[in-house]
Amino acid sequence: MIPVYRPLIGAAEKSNVADAVESTWISSKGSYLRRFEEGFSSFAGARHGIATCNGTVSIHLILAALGVGPGDEVIVPTFTYIASVNAITYTGATPVFVDSDPVHWNLDPSDAAAKITERTKAIMVVHLYGHPADMGPILAMGREHGIAVIEDAAEAHGAEYQGRRVGALGLAGSFSFFGNKIITTGEGGMVVCNDADFAERCSHLRGQGVSPTRTYWHDVVGFNYRMTNVAAALGVAQLERVDDVIAAKRRIAARYCDALADIEGLTLPPEMPWARSVYWMVSILVDPVLRDALMAHLKDRDIETRPFFYPAHTLPMYATSDRFPVAEHLGASGINLPSFPELTDAEIDQVVAGVREFMEQEARS
Ligand SMILES: *Cc1c(COP(=O)(O)O)cnc(C)c1O
């Protein structure tokens, strides 16, 4: 079976984890944590990094530090992984869905502009599948209306918008280090930002809102969203290979795109002139009536794939009669192909052959 994903774990990961365990600093104090926060935030072009136990709570932490709560609205693309939306719901605020851009698949800035109200507290962009959102118009909108722009960068470590890495282009951004993300700590996340006060608020809320100087004195309702030193030890080793992982992903995407280019009826993953994608997943679009059959055909050839996310507004807890035609079309058309860093050229060619065989068969019938 060629899997969709498999993390790249080597000797450095094993020895760092063993070292952290031997040190007995296995909870949320220890030298790897500081190294990982400093190393990753600087990789993301941000001054501050606050490591968390996953990428869902790191989004929640940003919203909580921003003071988002009941009565507030947060603009979010409906076409995203569910965590982006749930994190808004945790605060008691209302997620306000926007449609996606048909070319780059991320939040459509003009639809976001149309959804701004007096209650809008933040705009959350999501850099899906490794491709940055169109930040320019969104940041301008945020400045104009005095609304915070935050980034769910869980799938886009190292992706660039106009030559700048995503994460801290707005007020703050969230990364995930789940096992299938660009780099992993098993489970893990991080908030990055440039504002020292905001970083301090996130750090305070992450650690139960405890006073830095007075033991067991808590002045806000905080959370335990801390990362362990063992996870950070894994992260420090992963960070040393992040450039290699991104290079591998760009090589994989280039080979797929070259080989799939002449097949009728496929849309290949975008890379806008203002973007440098890290191709977390190499994704293609096909006619929705063929999508599941193509996935089944590949499965018969021992090739694992994933469908795109269901847009959030089509799921039971966020159901609405509002329509988001682009998001609905993407959700019904998209397939993630095997995209792990160690994927070989021969395996890519095998996937392409499977896609080609199916599409030619369909064209004949
Ligand atoms: C993975 C992911 C998350 C959540 O990260 P976890 O670490 O799994 O909690 C959030 N948003 C997006 C877009 C993701 O892909």
Short mmCIF file of C-alpha atoms and ligand atoms in Angstrom, two decimals:
data_model
loop_
_atom_site.label_atom_id
_atom_site.label_comp_id
_atom_site.label_asym_id
_atom_site.label_seq_id
_atom_site.Cartn_x
_atom_site.Cartn_y
_atom_site.Cartn_z
CA MET A 1 0.00 0.00 0.00
CA ILE A 2 1.27 3.49 -0.84
CA PRO A 3 -0.05 5.56 2.10
CA VAL A 4 -1.15 9.19 1.86
CA TYR A 5 1.25 10.04 4.65
CA ARG A 6 4.13 8.74 6.72
CA PRO A 7 6.25 11.00 8.94
CA LEU A 8 10.01 11.17 8.37
CA ILE A 9 11.57 10.05 11.68
CA GLY A 10 15.30 9.43 11.99
CA ALA A 11 18.12 8.87 14.46
CA ALA A 12 18.10 12.46 15.76
CA GLU A 13 14.44 12.17 16.79
CA LYS A 14 15.13 8.94 18.68
CA SER A 15 18.18 10.25 20.50
CA ASN A 16 16.51 13.56 21.42
CA VAL A 17 13.48 11.76 22.84
CA ALA A 18 15.69 9.33 24.77
CA ASP A 19 17.69 12.28 26.09
CA ALA A 20 14.54 14.08 27.25
CA VAL A 21 13.26 10.94 29.00
CA GLU A 22 16.63 10.28 30.66
CA SER A 23 16.77 13.87 31.89
CA THR A 24 13.46 13.18 33.73
CA TRP A 25 12.16 16.52 32.37
CA ILE A 26 9.21 14.82 30.71
CA SER A 27 6.37 17.26 31.43
CA SER A 28 6.18 20.87 30.36
CA LYS A 29 9.49 22.16 31.67
CA GLY A 30 12.84 21.46 30.08
CA SER A 31 15.40 22.80 27.67
CA TYR A 32 13.89 21.30 24.50
CA LEU A 33 10.74 23.38 24.92
CA ARG A 34 12.60 26.67 24.86
CA ARG A 35 14.76 25.51 21.95
CA PHE A 36 11.73 24.39 19.96
CA GLU A 37 9.80 27.61 20.63
CA GLU A 38 12.76 29.78 19.67
CA GLY A 39 13.74 27.65 16.69
CA PHE A 40 10.29 27.27 15.20
CA SER A 41 9.15 30.86 15.72
CA SER A 42 12.30 32.11 14.06
CA PHE A 43 11.71 29.63 11.18
CA ALA A 44 8.22 31.14 10.82
CA GLY A 45 9.62 34.68 10.81
CA ALA A 46 8.04 35.52 14.17
CA ARG A 47 9.51 36.95 17.36
CA HIS A 48 7.56 34.76 19.79
CA GLY A 49 6.48 31.11 19.92
CA ILE A 50 4.14 29.52 22.48
CA ALA A 51 4.15 25.70 22.17
CA THR A 52 0.88 23.88 22.86
CA CYS A 53 -0.37 20.30 22.98
CA ASN A 54 -2.07 20.43 19.57
CA GLY A 55 -3.00 22.73 16.72
CA THR A 56 -6.66 22.97 17.70
CA VAL A 57 -6.07 24.42 21.15
CA SER A 58 -3.44 26.78 19.76
CA ILE A 59 -6.18 28.38 17.62
CA HIS A 60 -8.43 28.51 20.69
CA LEU A 61 -5.60 30.10 22.68
CA ILE A 62 -5.24 32.91 20.11
CA LEU A 63 -8.98 33.60 20.21
CA ALA A 64 -9.04 33.49 24.02
CA ALA A 65 -6.05 35.86 24.26
CA LEU A 66 -7.86 38.17 21.87
CA GLY A 67 -10.84 38.18 24.22
CA VAL A 68 -13.24 36.67 21.67
CA GLY A 69 -16.44 35.51 23.36
CA PRO A 70 -20.23 35.27 23.18
CA GLY A 71 -21.79 37.87 20.89
CA ASP A 72 -18.64 38.18 18.75
CA GLU A 73 -18.27 36.94 15.19
CA VAL A 74 -15.20 35.41 13.61
CA ILE A 75 -14.96 35.13 9.84
CA VAL A 76 -13.62 31.77 8.64
CA PRO A 77 -13.68 29.86 5.35
CA THR A 78 -16.31 27.11 5.38
CA PHE A 79 -13.91 24.99 3.35
CA THR A 80 -11.36 24.10 6.04
CA TYR A 81 -10.54 21.38 8.52
CA ILE A 82 -13.18 21.37 11.26
CA ALA A 83 -10.75 22.46 13.99
CA SER A 84 -10.59 26.03 12.60
CA VAL A 85 -14.34 26.38 13.12
CA ASN A 86 -14.67 24.45 16.38
CA ALA A 87 -12.05 26.63 18.05
CA ILE A 88 -14.33 29.63 17.42
CA THR A 89 -17.31 27.77 18.86
CA TYR A 90 -15.35 26.93 22.05
CA THR A 91 -15.18 30.66 22.85
CA GLY A 92 -18.94 31.12 22.53
CA ALA A 93 -18.49 33.34 19.47
CA THR A 94 -20.22 32.68 16.15
CA PRO A 95 -18.27 31.41 13.15
CA VAL A 96 -19.29 33.38 10.05
CA PHE A 97 -18.59 31.34 6.94
CA VAL A 98 -17.15 32.67 3.73
CA ASP A 99 -16.70 31.02 0.37
CA SER A 100 -13.39 30.06 -1.22
CA ASP A 101 -11.59 31.37 -4.25
CA PRO A 102 -12.03 28.97 -7.19
CA VAL A 103 -8.40 29.29 -8.32
CA HIS A 104 -6.34 29.08 -5.12
CA TRP A 105 -9.02 27.37 -2.95
CA ASN A 106 -8.47 29.63 0.10
CA LEU A 107 -10.76 32.22 1.65
CA ASP A 108 -12.25 34.63 -0.91
CA PRO A 109 -11.35 38.17 0.28
CA SER A 110 -14.36 39.81 -1.39
CA ASP A 111 -16.79 37.42 0.29
CA ALA A 112 -15.03 38.09 3.61
CA ALA A 113 -15.45 41.85 3.07
CA ALA A 114 -19.17 41.32 2.51
CA LYS A 115 -19.53 39.46 5.81
CA ILE A 116 -17.96 42.07 8.11
CA THR A 117 -20.35 43.46 10.72
CA GLU A 118 -20.02 45.51 13.92
CA ARG A 119 -19.60 42.25 15.78
CA THR A 120 -16.67 40.94 13.73
CA LYS A 121 -13.77 40.44 16.08
CA ALA A 122 -11.35 38.56 13.84
CA ILE A 123 -10.81 37.16 10.38
CA MET A 124 -9.24 33.70 10.39
CA VAL A 125 -7.49 32.70 7.19
CA VAL A 126 -6.47 29.10 6.60
CA HIS A 127 -3.51 28.24 4.36
CA LEU A 128 -4.97 25.01 3.02
CA TYR A 129 -2.90 22.11 1.74
CA GLY A 130 0.27 24.20 2.04
CA HIS A 131 -0.79 27.12 -0.18
CA PRO A 132 -0.96 30.58 1.45
CA ALA A 133 -4.18 32.56 1.51
CA ASP A 134 -4.35 35.89 -0.35
CA MET A 135 -3.14 37.93 2.63
CA GLY A 136 -2.77 41.41 1.04
CA PRO A 137 -6.47 42.30 0.74
CA ILE A 138 -7.29 40.58 4.03
CA LEU A 139 -4.64 42.45 6.01
CA ALA A 140 -5.83 45.71 4.42
CA MET A 141 -9.41 44.89 5.43
CA GLY A 142 -8.28 44.15 8.98
CA ARG A 143 -6.47 47.49 9.23
CA GLU A 144 -9.38 49.41 7.74
CA HIS A 145 -11.97 47.96 10.14
CA GLY A 146 -9.71 47.46 13.18
CA ILE A 147 -10.24 43.69 13.05
CA ALA A 148 -7.53 41.17 14.01
CA VAL A 149 -6.28 38.88 11.25
CA ILE A 150 -5.21 35.46 12.48
CA GLU A 151 -3.81 32.52 10.55
CA ASP A 152 -4.53 28.83 10.81
CA ALA A 153 -1.20 27.72 9.36
CA ALA A 154 -1.53 24.08 10.49
CA GLU A 155 -0.81 22.82 6.96
CA ALA A 156 1.66 25.44 5.77
CA HIS A 157 4.94 25.50 7.75
CA GLY A 158 7.36 27.55 5.64
CA ALA A 159 4.85 28.57 2.93
CA GLU A 160 5.40 32.12 1.69
CA TYR A 161 3.13 35.00 0.77
CA GLN A 162 5.07 37.54 -1.32
CA GLY A 163 8.34 36.20 0.01
CA ARG A 164 7.29 36.25 3.68
CA ARG A 165 6.63 33.09 5.65
CA VAL A 166 3.09 32.60 6.89
CA GLY A 167 2.20 32.54 10.60
CA ALA A 168 2.77 36.05 11.91
CA LEU A 169 1.65 38.11 8.91
CA GLY A 170 -1.32 39.28 10.97
CA LEU A 171 -1.72 39.42 14.75
CA ALA A 172 -0.90 35.75 15.36
CA GLY A 173 -0.91 32.33 13.75
CA SER A 174 -1.32 28.71 14.76
CA PHE A 175 0.63 25.67 13.60
CA SER A 176 -0.02 21.95 14.13
CA PHE A 177 2.60 19.24 14.60
CA PHE A 178 0.27 16.25 14.22
CA GLY A 179 1.91 13.16 12.70
CA ASN A 180 0.99 13.98 9.12
CA LYS A 181 1.90 17.69 9.13
CA ILE A 182 5.07 19.15 7.54
CA ILE A 183 6.94 18.48 10.78
CA THR A 184 5.61 16.61 13.78
CA THR A 185 5.88 16.25 17.55
CA GLY A 186 3.31 13.42 17.63
CA GLU A 187 0.61 15.75 18.86
CA GLY A 188 1.53 19.41 19.19
CA GLY A 189 0.96 22.97 18.12
CA MET A 190 2.37 26.47 18.40
CA VAL A 191 1.12 30.03 18.45
CA VAL A 192 3.51 32.48 16.78
CA CYS A 193 3.27 36.27 16.89
CA ASN A 194 5.37 39.44 16.96
CA ASP A 195 3.59 41.31 19.74
CA ALA A 196 5.25 40.73 23.13
CA ASP A 197 2.10 41.52 25.14
CA PHE A 198 -0.02 39.16 23.06
CA ALA A 199 2.61 36.41 23.46
CA GLU A 200 2.58 36.98 27.21
CA ARG A 201 -1.24 36.66 27.31
CA CYS A 202 -1.10 33.40 25.33
CA SER A 203 1.59 32.01 27.59
CA HIS A 204 -0.35 33.00 30.72
CA LEU A 205 -3.60 31.40 29.50
CA ARG A 206 -1.74 28.27 28.34
CA GLY A 207 -0.49 27.60 31.87
CA GLN A 208 -3.71 27.85 33.93
CA GLY A 209 -3.40 31.62 34.21
CA VAL A 210 -0.97 31.24 37.08
CA SER A 211 0.98 34.19 38.39
CA PRO A 212 4.65 34.09 37.37
CA THR A 213 5.67 35.24 40.88
CA ARG A 214 3.04 33.85 43.28
CA THR A 215 2.50 30.09 43.55
CA TYR A 216 -1.10 28.88 42.99
CA TRP A 217 -2.31 32.42 42.39
CA HIS A 218 -4.54 32.40 39.30
CA ASP A 219 -6.01 35.67 38.07
CA VAL A 220 -7.94 34.39 35.01
CA VAL A 221 -9.64 31.16 33.93
CA GLY A 222 -6.77 29.63 32.00
CA PHE A 223 -6.15 26.27 30.38
CA ASN A 224 -3.60 23.50 30.45
CA TYR A 225 -2.56 23.67 26.80
CA ARG A 226 1.15 23.00 27.41
CA MET A 227 3.43 20.88 25.22
CA THR A 228 5.69 18.29 26.88
CA ASN A 229 9.47 18.47 26.75
CA VAL A 230 9.43 14.98 25.17
CA ALA A 231 7.30 16.25 22.29
CA ALA A 232 9.52 19.32 21.97
CA ALA A 233 12.59 17.04 21.79
CA LEU A 234 11.01 15.40 18.75
CA GLY A 235 10.25 18.87 17.38
CA VAL A 236 13.83 20.10 17.74
CA ALA A 237 15.05 17.15 15.65
CA GLN A 238 12.27 17.66 13.09
CA LEU A 239 13.11 21.33 12.77
CA GLU A 240 16.60 20.38 11.60
CA ARG A 241 15.08 18.65 8.58
CA VAL A 242 12.21 21.01 7.79
CA ASP A 243 13.99 22.50 4.77
CA ASP A 244 14.60 19.01 3.38
CA VAL A 245 10.95 18.06 3.93
CA ILE A 246 9.75 21.16 2.08
CA ALA A 247 12.21 20.54 -0.76
CA ALA A 248 10.96 16.95 -1.00
CA LYS A 249 7.35 18.13 -1.11
CA ARG A 250 8.07 20.61 -3.86
CA ARG A 251 9.90 17.92 -5.84
CA ILE A 252 6.95 15.52 -5.38
CA ALA A 253 4.42 18.16 -6.48
CA ALA A 254 6.50 19.10 -9.52
CA ARG A 255 6.74 15.46 -10.64
CA TYR A 256 3.00 14.87 -10.17
CA CYS A 257 2.12 18.08 -12.01
CA ASP A 258 4.43 17.31 -14.96
CA ALA A 259 3.12 13.78 -15.31
CA LEU A 260 -0.59 14.63 -14.86
CA ALA A 261 -0.60 17.78 -17.02
CA ASP A 262 -1.81 16.14 -20.24
CA ILE A 263 -4.72 14.22 -18.69
CA GLU A 264 -8.08 15.72 -19.66
CA GLY A 265 -10.48 16.56 -16.87
CA LEU A 266 -8.05 17.14 -13.99
CA THR A 267 -7.27 20.38 -12.16
CA LEU A 268 -3.77 20.44 -10.70
CA PRO A 269 -2.78 22.13 -7.42
CA PRO A 270 -2.43 25.91 -7.77
CA GLU A 271 0.59 28.05 -7.04
CA MET A 272 -0.26 31.73 -7.40
CA PRO A 273 2.41 34.23 -8.58
CA TRP A 274 2.44 35.70 -5.06
CA ALA A 275 2.77 32.33 -3.36
CA ARG A 276 5.31 29.70 -2.55
CA SER A 277 3.41 26.56 -1.61
CA VAL A 278 4.84 23.80 0.56
CA TYR A 279 2.36 21.30 -0.95
CA TRP A 280 1.44 19.68 2.36
CA MET A 281 -0.78 17.43 0.26
CA VAL A 282 -0.69 17.25 -3.51
CA SER A 283 -4.34 17.75 -4.37
CA ILE A 284 -6.24 17.40 -7.63
CA LEU A 285 -9.81 18.15 -8.65
CA VAL A 286 -11.96 15.90 -10.84
CA ASP A 287 -15.62 15.95 -11.85
CA PRO A 288 -17.57 15.21 -8.63
CA VAL A 289 -19.39 12.33 -10.33
CA LEU A 290 -16.04 10.59 -10.91
CA ARG A 291 -14.31 11.47 -7.64
CA ASP A 292 -15.24 8.50 -5.47
CA ALA A 293 -14.81 6.02 -8.34
CA LEU A 294 -11.29 7.35 -9.00
CA MET A 295 -10.44 6.95 -5.31
CA ALA A 296 -11.81 3.38 -5.37
CA HIS A 297 -9.80 2.61 -8.53
CA LEU A 298 -6.61 3.78 -6.83
CA LYS A 299 -7.44 1.81 -3.69
CA ASP A 300 -7.71 -1.35 -5.83
CA ARG A 301 -4.18 -0.59 -6.97
CA ASP A 302 -3.02 -0.29 -3.33
CA ILE A 303 -2.88 3.50 -3.43
CA GLU A 304 -4.39 5.34 -0.49
CA THR A 305 -5.99 8.76 -1.10
CA ARG A 306 -8.15 11.19 0.87
CA PRO A 307 -11.17 13.20 -0.20
CA PHE A 308 -11.23 16.96 0.47
CA PHE A 309 -12.91 18.19 3.66
CA TYR A 310 -16.68 18.58 3.75
CA PRO A 311 -17.31 22.32 4.00
CA ALA A 312 -18.18 23.08 7.65
CA HIS A 313 -21.64 24.45 6.77
CA THR A 314 -22.62 21.01 5.41
CA LEU A 315 -21.87 19.25 8.73
CA PRO A 316 -24.72 18.70 11.22
CA MET A 317 -23.60 21.14 13.93
CA TYR A 318 -23.04 24.02 11.50
CA ALA A 319 -25.82 23.23 9.02
CA THR A 320 -27.33 26.25 7.27
CA SER A 321 -29.38 26.91 4.17
CA ASP A 322 -26.79 29.46 2.96
CA ARG A 323 -24.93 28.31 -0.14
CA PHE A 324 -21.18 28.46 -0.73
CA PRO A 325 -20.89 27.23 -4.31
CA VAL A 326 -17.09 27.22 -4.64
CA ALA A 327 -16.50 25.50 -1.30
CA GLU A 328 -19.18 22.91 -2.08
CA HIS A 329 -17.66 22.24 -5.49
CA LEU A 330 -14.15 21.89 -4.03
CA GLY A 331 -15.35 19.61 -1.24
CA ALA A 332 -17.00 17.31 -3.78
CA SER A 333 -14.16 17.34 -6.34
CA GLY A 334 -10.87 17.16 -4.46
CA ILE A 335 -8.54 14.27 -3.81
CA ASN A 336 -5.29 14.30 -1.82
CA LEU A 337 -2.69 12.03 -3.40
CA PRO A 338 0.11 10.28 -1.49
CA SER A 339 2.44 13.13 -0.51
CA PHE A 340 4.86 11.95 2.18
CA PRO A 341 8.46 13.19 2.01
CA GLU A 342 10.02 9.78 1.29
CA LEU A 343 7.65 9.03 -1.62
CA THR A 344 9.83 7.79 -4.49
CA ASP A 345 9.66 8.78 -8.16
CA ALA A 346 8.61 5.20 -8.96
CA GLU A 347 5.71 5.42 -6.51
CA ILE A 348 4.60 8.78 -7.94
CA ASP A 349 4.68 7.22 -11.42
CA GLN A 350 2.55 4.34 -10.12
CA VAL A 351 -0.07 6.78 -8.76
CA VAL A 352 -0.04 8.74 -12.02
CA ALA A 353 -0.48 5.53 -14.04
CA GLY A 354 -3.50 4.65 -11.91
CA VAL A 355 -5.07 8.07 -12.43
CA ARG A 356 -4.35 7.98 -16.16
CA GLU A 357 -5.83 4.52 -16.61
CA PHE A 358 -9.05 5.56 -14.85
CA MET A 359 -9.45 8.86 -16.70
CA GLU A 360 -8.81 7.25 -20.12
CA GLN A 361 -11.28 4.48 -19.34
CA GLU A 362 -13.89 7.12 -18.40
CA ALA A 363 -13.19 9.18 -21.53
CA ARG A 364 -13.86 6.11 -23.70
CA SER A 365 -17.08 5.09 -21.96
C1 LIG B 1 -4.42 19.63 11.43
C2 LIG B 1 -5.19 20.90 11.38
C3 LIG B 1 -5.62 21.55 12.54
C4 LIG B 1 -5.57 20.96 13.92
O1 LIG B 1 -4.40 20.48 14.34
P1 LIG B 1 -4.34 19.34 15.46
O2 LIG B 1 -2.91 19.42 15.86
O3 LIG B 1 -4.71 18.07 14.79
O4 LIG B 1 -5.26 19.71 16.57
C5 LIG B 1 -6.24 22.77 12.42
N1 LIG B 1 -6.47 23.34 11.21
C6 LIG B 1 -6.09 22.73 10.07
C7 LIG B 1 -6.36 23.42 8.78
C8 LIG B 1 -5.46 21.48 10.11
O5 LIG B 1 -5.12 20.88 8.97
#
